[in-house]
Short mmCIF file of C-alpha atoms in Angstrom, two decimals:
data_model
loop_
_atom_site.label_atom_id
_atom_site.label_comp_id
_atom_site.label_asym_id
_atom_site.label_seq_id
_atom_site.Cartn_x
_atom_site.Cartn_y
_atom_site.Cartn_z
CA UNK V 935 -50.85 -36.34 -144.22
CA UNK V 936 -53.28 -34.12 -142.21
CA UNK V 937 -52.43 -31.23 -139.91
CA UNK V 938 -55.15 -29.67 -137.67
CA UNK V 939 -54.90 -25.96 -136.96
CA UNK V 940 -56.13 -25.20 -133.42
CA UNK V 941 -57.24 -21.82 -132.12
CA UNK V 942 -55.54 -20.86 -128.81
CA UNK V 943 -57.86 -21.77 -125.93
CA UNK V 944 -58.17 -20.20 -122.48
CA UNK V 945 -57.04 -22.26 -119.49
CA UNK V 946 -59.43 -25.08 -118.78
CA UNK V 947 -61.01 -25.04 -122.26
CA UNK V 948 -60.52 -27.33 -125.26
CA UNK V 949 -58.86 -25.79 -128.28
CA UNK V 950 -61.24 -25.66 -131.23
CA UNK V 951 -60.03 -26.71 -134.75
CA UNK V 952 -60.27 -23.89 -137.21
CA UNK V 953 -58.54 -25.43 -140.22
CA UNK V 954 -57.15 -28.63 -141.68
CA UNK V 955 -54.44 -29.02 -144.29
CA UNK V 956 -53.84 -32.43 -145.65
CA UNK V 957 -54.00 -34.80 -148.61
CA UNK V 958 -56.73 -37.32 -149.44
CA UNK V 959 -54.58 -39.04 -152.11
CA UNK V 960 -51.02 -38.64 -153.37
CA UNK V 961 -50.66 -35.46 -155.32
CA UNK V 962 -54.11 -34.39 -154.25
CA UNK V 963 -53.69 -31.35 -151.93
CA UNK V 964 -56.63 -30.45 -149.76
CA UNK V 965 -57.26 -27.29 -147.79
CA UNK V 966 -60.42 -27.09 -145.69
CA UNK V 967 -60.67 -23.80 -143.82
CA UNK V 968 -63.27 -23.01 -141.19
CA UNK V 969 -63.90 -19.64 -139.79
CA UNK V 970 -62.57 -19.17 -136.23
CA UNK V 971 -65.29 -18.57 -133.66
CA UNK V 972 -65.68 -14.94 -132.73
CA UNK V 973 -67.19 -15.72 -129.35
CA UNK V 974 -66.56 -18.06 -126.53
CA UNK V 975 -69.13 -20.68 -125.49
CA UNK V 976 -70.48 -18.19 -122.85
CA UNK V 977 -71.19 -15.64 -125.56
CA UNK V 978 -68.44 -13.17 -124.71
CA UNK V 979 -66.28 -11.78 -127.41
CA UNK V 980 -62.64 -12.89 -127.37
CA UNK V 981 -59.71 -11.42 -129.39
CA UNK V 982 -56.05 -11.22 -128.83
CA UNK V 983 -53.06 -9.93 -130.80
CA UNK V 984 -51.86 -13.52 -130.75
CA UNK V 985 -54.76 -14.30 -133.05
CA UNK V 986 -53.56 -12.08 -135.80
CA UNK V 987 -51.21 -14.62 -137.49
CA UNK V 988 -54.04 -17.16 -137.49
CA UNK V 989 -56.35 -14.82 -139.23
CA UNK V 990 -53.71 -13.93 -141.77
CA UNK V 991 -53.19 -17.63 -142.49
CA UNK V 992 -56.86 -18.28 -142.91
CA UNK V 993 -57.28 -15.36 -145.33
CA UNK V 994 -54.28 -16.61 -147.31
CA UNK V 995 -55.59 -20.16 -147.40
CA UNK V 996 -58.97 -18.97 -148.67
CA UNK V 997 -57.27 -17.31 -151.61
CA UNK V 998 -55.30 -20.40 -152.48
CA UNK V 999 -57.95 -23.13 -152.11
CA UNK V 1000 -60.14 -24.13 -155.01
CA UNK V 1001 -63.95 -23.90 -154.85
CA UNK V 1002 -64.18 -27.66 -154.41
CA UNK V 1003 -62.19 -27.46 -151.24
CA UNK V 1004 -65.02 -25.44 -149.66
CA UNK V 1005 -67.85 -27.82 -150.71
CA UNK V 1006 -69.21 -29.95 -148.00
CA UNK V 1007 -68.18 -33.55 -148.61
CA UNK V 1008 -65.74 -32.63 -151.41
CA UNK V 1009 -62.41 -34.46 -151.55
CA UNK V 1010 -60.52 -31.70 -153.22
CA UNK V 1011 -58.89 -34.26 -155.52
CA UNK V 1012 -56.95 -32.42 -158.13
CA UNK V 1013 -55.86 -33.41 -161.63
CA UNK V 1014 -52.88 -35.63 -162.23
CA UNK V 1015 -50.74 -33.00 -163.73
CA UNK V 1016 -48.68 -30.41 -161.75
CA UNK V 1017 -48.76 -27.31 -163.98
CA UNK V 1018 -47.89 -23.92 -162.67
CA UNK V 1019 -48.82 -21.00 -164.89
CA UNK V 1020 -46.11 -18.37 -165.31
CA UNK V 1021 -46.19 -15.11 -167.04
CA UNK V 1022 -44.30 -16.61 -169.92
CA UNK V 1023 -46.98 -19.27 -170.46
CA UNK V 1024 -49.95 -18.74 -172.68
CA UNK V 1025 -52.68 -21.41 -172.94
CA UNK V 1026 -55.45 -20.95 -175.41
CA UNK V 1027 -57.90 -23.04 -177.37
CA UNK V 1028 -58.88 -26.53 -176.38
CA UNK V 1029 -60.70 -28.65 -175.76
CA UNK V 1030 -59.61 -29.64 -172.28
CA UNK V 1031 -61.27 -31.78 -169.66
CA UNK V 1032 -62.44 -31.04 -166.15
CA UNK V 1033 -60.64 -33.28 -163.65
CA UNK V 1034 -62.29 -32.44 -160.34
CA UNK V 1035 -65.71 -33.60 -159.04
CA UNK V 1036 -67.09 -30.11 -159.76
CA UNK V 1037 -65.90 -26.47 -159.87
CA UNK V 1038 -67.67 -23.14 -159.99
CA UNK V 1039 -67.32 -20.88 -162.99
CA UNK V 1040 -66.46 -17.57 -161.42
CA UNK V 1041 -67.00 -14.31 -163.21
CA UNK V 1042 -63.52 -13.06 -162.11
CA UNK V 1043 -60.36 -14.96 -161.10
CA UNK V 1044 -60.85 -15.05 -157.32
CA UNK V 1045 -62.94 -17.15 -154.97
CA UNK V 1046 -65.22 -14.44 -153.72
CA UNK V 1047 -66.21 -13.47 -157.29
CA UNK V 1048 -69.84 -14.22 -158.15
CA UNK V 1049 -70.64 -17.38 -160.14
CA UNK V 1050 -73.56 -18.55 -162.21
CA UNK V 1051 -72.81 -22.27 -162.87
CA UNK V 1052 -70.57 -25.22 -162.39
CA UNK V 1053 -68.62 -27.69 -164.51
CA UNK V 1054 -68.61 -31.44 -163.73
CA UNK V 1055 -66.00 -34.14 -163.99
CA UNK V 1056 -65.20 -35.21 -167.56
CA UNK V 1057 -66.87 -32.25 -169.18
CA UNK V 1058 -65.00 -30.37 -171.93
CA UNK V 1059 -64.17 -26.72 -171.62
CA UNK V 1060 -62.45 -24.42 -174.13
CA UNK V 1061 -59.59 -22.24 -172.79
CA UNK V 1062 -59.80 -18.53 -173.60
CA UNK V 1063 -56.74 -17.42 -171.59
CA UNK V 1064 -55.29 -17.37 -168.08
CA UNK V 1065 -54.62 -15.15 -165.19
CA UNK V 1066 -52.12 -16.22 -162.47
CA UNK V 1067 -53.45 -19.58 -161.19
CA UNK V 1068 -56.86 -19.21 -162.95
CA UNK V 1069 -57.95 -20.32 -166.37
CA UNK V 1070 -60.59 -18.43 -168.42
CA UNK V 1071 -62.78 -21.00 -170.16
CA UNK V 1072 -66.00 -21.51 -172.03
CA UNK V 1073 -68.20 -24.48 -170.95
CA UNK V 1074 -70.62 -25.82 -173.59
CA UNK V 1075 -72.44 -27.98 -170.95
CA UNK V 1076 -73.12 -24.99 -168.65
CA UNK V 1077 -73.41 -22.50 -171.45
CA UNK V 1078 -71.16 -19.98 -169.61
CA UNK V 1079 -67.71 -18.43 -169.71
CA UNK V 1080 -65.86 -17.98 -166.47
CA UNK V 1081 -62.76 -18.62 -164.44
CA UNK V 1082 -61.65 -21.91 -162.97
CA UNK V 1083 -58.63 -22.70 -160.79
CA UNK V 1084 -56.00 -24.24 -163.16
CA UNK V 1085 -55.94 -27.47 -161.17
CA UNK V 1086 -59.67 -28.03 -162.06
CA UNK V 1087 -58.71 -28.59 -165.73
CA UNK V 1088 -56.27 -30.94 -167.51
CA UNK V 1089 -54.40 -28.37 -169.57
CA UNK V 1090 -52.52 -31.09 -171.53
CA UNK V 1091 -53.74 -32.15 -174.95
CA UNK V 1092 -54.60 -35.63 -173.72
CA UNK V 1093 -58.34 -35.38 -174.33
CA UNK V 1094 -60.15 -38.56 -173.10
CA UNK V 1095 -63.34 -39.77 -174.71
CA UNK V 1096 -65.85 -40.72 -171.95
CA UNK V 1097 -67.77 -43.94 -172.37
CA UNK V 1098 -70.36 -43.52 -169.67
CA UNK V 1099 -72.24 -40.96 -167.60
CA UNK V 1100 -73.30 -41.18 -163.97
CA UNK V 1101 -77.05 -41.66 -163.51
CA UNK V 1102 -77.17 -41.80 -159.79
CA UNK V 1103 -77.52 -38.51 -157.71
CA UNK V 1104 -74.44 -39.74 -155.78
CA UNK V 1105 -72.02 -42.48 -156.82
CA UNK V 1106 -69.11 -43.35 -154.55
CA UNK V 1107 -65.63 -43.99 -156.07
CA UNK V 1108 -63.62 -46.57 -154.24
CA UNK V 1109 -59.93 -47.49 -154.12
CA UNK V 1110 -60.72 -51.20 -154.70
CA UNK V 1111 -63.65 -53.14 -156.32
CA UNK V 1112 -65.10 -54.23 -153.00
CA UNK V 1113 -67.76 -52.89 -150.69
CA UNK V 1114 -65.48 -52.39 -147.74
CA UNK V 1115 -62.95 -50.40 -149.69
CA UNK V 1116 -62.72 -46.71 -148.61
CA UNK V 1117 -64.56 -44.11 -150.66
CA UNK V 1118 -62.23 -41.77 -152.35
CA UNK V 1119 -64.70 -39.22 -153.58
CA UNK V 1120 -68.24 -38.97 -154.86
CA UNK V 1121 -69.55 -38.04 -158.35
CA UNK V 1122 -72.91 -36.54 -159.01
CA UNK V 1123 -75.44 -37.09 -161.81
CA UNK V 1124 -74.10 -36.59 -165.31
CA UNK V 1125 -70.36 -36.66 -164.45
CA UNK V 1126 -68.60 -38.24 -167.47
CA UNK V 1127 -66.17 -41.19 -167.08
CA UNK V 1128 -64.18 -43.61 -169.16
CA UNK V 1129 -64.60 -47.21 -168.09
CA UNK V 1130 -61.48 -49.30 -168.62
CA UNK V 1131 -62.24 -52.55 -166.65
CA UNK V 1132 -64.78 -54.56 -164.78
CA UNK V 1133 -64.93 -56.57 -161.56
CA UNK V 1134 -68.65 -57.03 -160.97
CA UNK V 1135 -70.47 -55.31 -159.48
CA UNK V 1136 -67.89 -52.59 -160.02
CA UNK V 1137 -66.30 -50.83 -163.01
CA UNK V 1138 -62.92 -49.29 -163.10
CA UNK V 1139 -62.51 -45.86 -164.59
CA UNK V 1140 -59.53 -44.26 -166.16
CA UNK V 1141 -58.44 -42.53 -162.95
CA UNK V 1142 -57.97 -46.03 -161.43
CA UNK V 1143 -60.92 -45.67 -159.12
CA UNK V 1144 -63.83 -48.12 -158.94
CA UNK V 1145 -67.57 -47.22 -159.25
CA UNK V 1146 -70.67 -49.29 -159.03
CA UNK V 1147 -71.60 -50.42 -162.54
CA UNK V 1148 -75.26 -49.93 -161.92
CA UNK V 1149 -74.57 -46.19 -161.29
CA UNK V 1150 -73.57 -45.78 -164.95
CA UNK V 1151 -75.24 -45.53 -168.37
CA UNK V 1152 -73.44 -45.76 -171.70
CA UNK V 1153 -72.85 -42.29 -173.07
CA UNK V 1154 -75.45 -41.65 -175.76
CA UNK V 1155 -78.13 -43.70 -173.95
CA UNK V 1156 -81.33 -41.64 -173.86
CA UNK V 1157 -83.87 -42.30 -171.19
CA UNK V 1158 -87.52 -42.45 -172.17
CA UNK V 1159 -88.64 -40.86 -168.91
CA UNK V 1160 -86.33 -37.97 -168.03
CA UNK V 1161 -88.32 -37.02 -164.97
CA UNK V 1162 -87.77 -40.23 -163.02
CA UNK V 1163 -84.17 -39.48 -162.13
CA UNK V 1164 -85.07 -35.93 -161.12
CA UNK V 1165 -87.70 -37.36 -158.74
CA UNK V 1166 -84.75 -38.93 -156.84
CA UNK V 1167 -83.49 -35.45 -156.10
CA UNK V 1168 -86.44 -34.47 -153.92
CA UNK V 1169 -85.12 -32.82 -150.70
CA UNK V 1170 -81.72 -32.14 -152.23
CA UNK V 1171 -80.58 -28.71 -150.94
CA UNK V 1172 -80.93 -25.66 -153.12
CA UNK V 1173 -77.50 -24.42 -154.28
CA UNK V 1174 -77.24 -21.21 -156.40
CA UNK V 1175 -75.55 -22.01 -159.63
CA UNK V 1176 -75.56 -25.69 -158.74
CA UNK V 1177 -75.26 -28.63 -161.10
CA UNK V 1178 -73.53 -31.05 -158.77
CA UNK V 1179 -76.05 -33.34 -157.22
CA UNK V 1180 -73.62 -34.31 -154.39
CA UNK V 1181 -73.95 -30.70 -153.16
CA UNK V 1182 -77.13 -29.16 -154.48
CA UNK V 1183 -78.83 -27.63 -157.59
CA UNK V 1184 -80.85 -24.58 -158.57
CA UNK V 1185 -84.02 -24.59 -160.64
CA UNK V 1186 -82.39 -24.36 -164.10
CA UNK V 1187 -79.59 -26.74 -163.06
CA UNK V 1188 -82.19 -29.31 -162.05
CA UNK V 1189 -84.05 -29.11 -165.42
CA UNK V 1190 -80.79 -29.05 -167.38
CA UNK V 1191 -79.54 -32.21 -165.75
CA UNK V 1192 -82.75 -34.09 -166.56
CA UNK V 1193 -82.87 -32.92 -170.14
CA UNK V 1194 -79.19 -33.89 -170.74
CA UNK V 1195 -80.16 -37.56 -170.02
CA UNK V 1196 -82.44 -37.56 -173.07
CA UNK V 1197 -79.82 -35.78 -175.16
CA UNK V 1198 -81.30 -32.34 -175.01
CA UNK V 1199 -78.45 -30.01 -174.02
CA UNK V 1200 -79.57 -26.61 -172.68
CA UNK V 1201 -77.72 -23.64 -171.04
CA UNK V 1202 -77.84 -23.27 -167.36
CA UNK V 1203 -80.22 -20.30 -167.28
CA UNK V 1204 -83.98 -20.09 -167.24
CA UNK V 1205 -84.59 -17.68 -170.10
CA UNK V 1206 -82.14 -19.49 -172.34
CA UNK V 1207 -83.74 -22.91 -171.55
CA UNK V 1208 -87.11 -21.39 -172.45
CA UNK V 1209 -85.75 -20.26 -175.80
CA UNK V 1210 -84.04 -23.65 -176.52
CA UNK V 1211 -86.71 -26.22 -175.72
CA UNK V 1212 -89.97 -27.57 -177.10
CA UNK V 1213 -93.05 -25.96 -178.63
CA UNK V 1214 -95.30 -23.75 -176.59
CA UNK V 1215 -98.59 -25.17 -175.37
CA UNK V 1216 -101.87 -23.21 -175.43
CA UNK V 1217 -102.23 -19.88 -173.58
CA UNK V 1218 -101.44 -19.73 -169.93
CA UNK V 1219 -104.60 -17.76 -169.30
CA UNK V 1220 -103.04 -14.98 -167.31
CA UNK V 1221 -101.01 -17.29 -165.10
CA UNK V 1222 -103.93 -19.56 -164.04
CA UNK V 1223 -103.51 -23.33 -164.07
CA UNK V 1224 -104.03 -24.61 -167.65
CA UNK V 1225 -106.64 -27.31 -168.09
CA UNK V 1226 -104.30 -29.83 -169.77
CA UNK V 1227 -100.79 -30.44 -168.37
CA UNK V 1228 -98.81 -33.68 -168.64
CA UNK V 1229 -95.72 -35.28 -167.07
CA UNK V 1230 -92.66 -33.66 -168.57
CA UNK V 1231 -94.20 -30.28 -169.42
CA UNK V 1232 -91.88 -27.40 -168.50
CA UNK V 1233 -93.31 -24.40 -166.77
CA UNK V 1234 -91.59 -21.04 -166.92
CA UNK V 1235 -91.99 -18.11 -164.58
CA UNK V 1236 -90.06 -14.85 -164.27
CA UNK V 1237 -86.61 -16.14 -163.07
CA UNK V 1238 -87.81 -19.65 -162.34
CA UNK V 1239 -88.57 -22.97 -164.02
CA UNK V 1240 -90.38 -26.15 -162.90
CA UNK V 1241 -91.38 -29.48 -164.52
CA UNK V 1242 -94.63 -31.36 -164.22
CA UNK V 1243 -94.45 -34.89 -162.74
CA UNK V 1244 -98.19 -35.39 -163.27
CA UNK V 1245 -101.14 -33.47 -164.44
CA UNK V 1246 -101.30 -31.44 -161.22
CA UNK V 1247 -97.97 -31.78 -159.45
CA UNK V 1248 -94.72 -29.86 -160.09
CA UNK V 1249 -91.10 -30.54 -159.31
CA UNK V 1250 -88.70 -27.68 -158.85
CA UNK V 1251 -85.70 -26.36 -156.89
CA UNK V 1252 -86.84 -23.54 -154.77
CA UNK V 1253 -84.94 -20.80 -152.88
CA UNK V 1254 -88.01 -19.95 -150.78
CA UNK V 1255 -86.66 -19.53 -147.27
CA UNK V 1256 -89.09 -22.10 -145.76
CA UNK V 1257 -87.92 -24.78 -148.15
CA UNK V 1258 -84.54 -24.18 -149.89
CA UNK V 1259 -84.50 -27.54 -151.61
CA UNK V 1260 -85.94 -29.61 -154.46
CA UNK V 1261 -89.68 -30.15 -153.76
CA UNK V 1262 -92.51 -31.99 -155.44
CA UNK V 1263 -95.73 -30.27 -154.65
CA UNK V 1264 -99.21 -29.53 -156.13
CA UNK V 1265 -98.99 -26.83 -158.79
CA UNK V 1266 -101.62 -24.88 -156.98
CA UNK V 1267 -99.30 -24.70 -153.95
CA UNK V 1268 -96.37 -23.47 -156.13
CA UNK V 1269 -98.64 -20.75 -157.69
CA UNK V 1270 -100.06 -19.74 -154.29
CA UNK V 1271 -96.61 -19.37 -152.75
CA UNK V 1272 -95.40 -17.23 -155.63
CA UNK V 1273 -98.49 -15.09 -155.46
CA UNK V 1274 -98.11 -14.53 -151.69
CA UNK V 1275 -94.55 -13.44 -152.22
CA UNK V 1276 -95.55 -10.99 -154.92
CA UNK V 1277 -93.97 -13.02 -157.70
CA UNK V 1278 -95.52 -13.53 -161.09
CA UNK V 1279 -97.46 -16.55 -162.37
CA UNK V 1280 -96.60 -18.78 -165.39
CA UNK V 1281 -95.15 -16.94 -168.35
CA UNK V 1282 -95.07 -19.89 -170.73
CA UNK V 1283 -95.38 -23.63 -170.89
CA UNK V 1284 -93.26 -25.81 -173.20
CA UNK V 1285 -94.56 -29.17 -174.33
CA UNK V 1286 -92.85 -32.02 -172.52
CA UNK V 1287 -90.38 -34.53 -173.91
#
C-alpha cells in the first residue's frame, strides 16, 4: 500500500527517503513528494548521472499530484468517483460538491500557478469548463474562479445537502465510532457534512466516517459571538490564500470563516469584505486609534484586515516575518508594527456584528 522512494546513498550512509507513493484508503491515491537533498550531511554537493531518473520522476509526480497531497497532514483522500476527462467530454454548469478536505483555487491549470483562495469539503462550486485533468470552477464561498484538480470535485449530479458544519479548528474523522479507532483525515472549521447516524459521542457522515458530535453545529445555526471561535485559532500558522484551519489561514480567510458562522458570507479578499460588511463607524482620525471600539468591530488597512476582541486588542493573521501566524495583541502594537514597516494605518472601521 505504500512504497518509499530512496535516494542512492554513498557507502556507509543511510539512504534518505525522497518520496512516498501509497494509499490511505481504498480508491484514495496519495502521492507525497519531498525534494531530494542537494548536499550531503557534511555540506558537500553531490550529483550523479544516476540521479537523473529520480529527478524526472519527482518532476512528473509533482505535476500529477493534487494540491492537497502537498499539504502537511493532508490525507489526499479523493472523491468516490473515478472520472477521467477526455477531449470528447465537456462538463459545464453545476452545482457540484468539493470532496477533498481542501483544495487551492489556481489561476491556471497547473500546480505552480498562483492561487488566491481555497475550497473546503462539502462546499458547492459551479463548473465553467475543463482542461485535461483540471476543472475550471466558480466558488461562491471563496468568491473566486479558478482551477481545481478534477478529483477534488464530484462531477456527478448527485448533489448532497449538508446538515452540519464543523465548528472546531480541527476535527478528526475516524473509521469507527470509538476513541482508539484510527484517524482517517481531519476537517477544518466550516467544512460541510451530512450526518446520517449517531453512536454517542460520535456522528457518522455520508462518507462513512465518524466525527465527534460536539465538533458539529447544525447548518443554519448562527453564533451570537463570532469572535470566540476565531480566538481558538491564535498561533495557527499564516497561509497565503488559506481557509483550511488544519493548515493555516490568511487575514481575510480568518475574518471570512468567523463571519460565515453568523450567516454573513463574504468573499475571500480584504477590499471585497470591506465593501460587503457593516456600517462604517466614525472617522479613523488619520489612522490613530479611535476612542470607541468594541468586540467584533472590523478594522481595515491597505491590504489587511483585523477584528477587535476587546476595546483595545485586535486579532489578525499576519505575514510579518517575526510572527507568520494568527495573533491577538494590543491594537497599539499592531499599529506600531505597521508604521515601523512603512505600511499605512487604519483606512476604515466597520461596526461589529
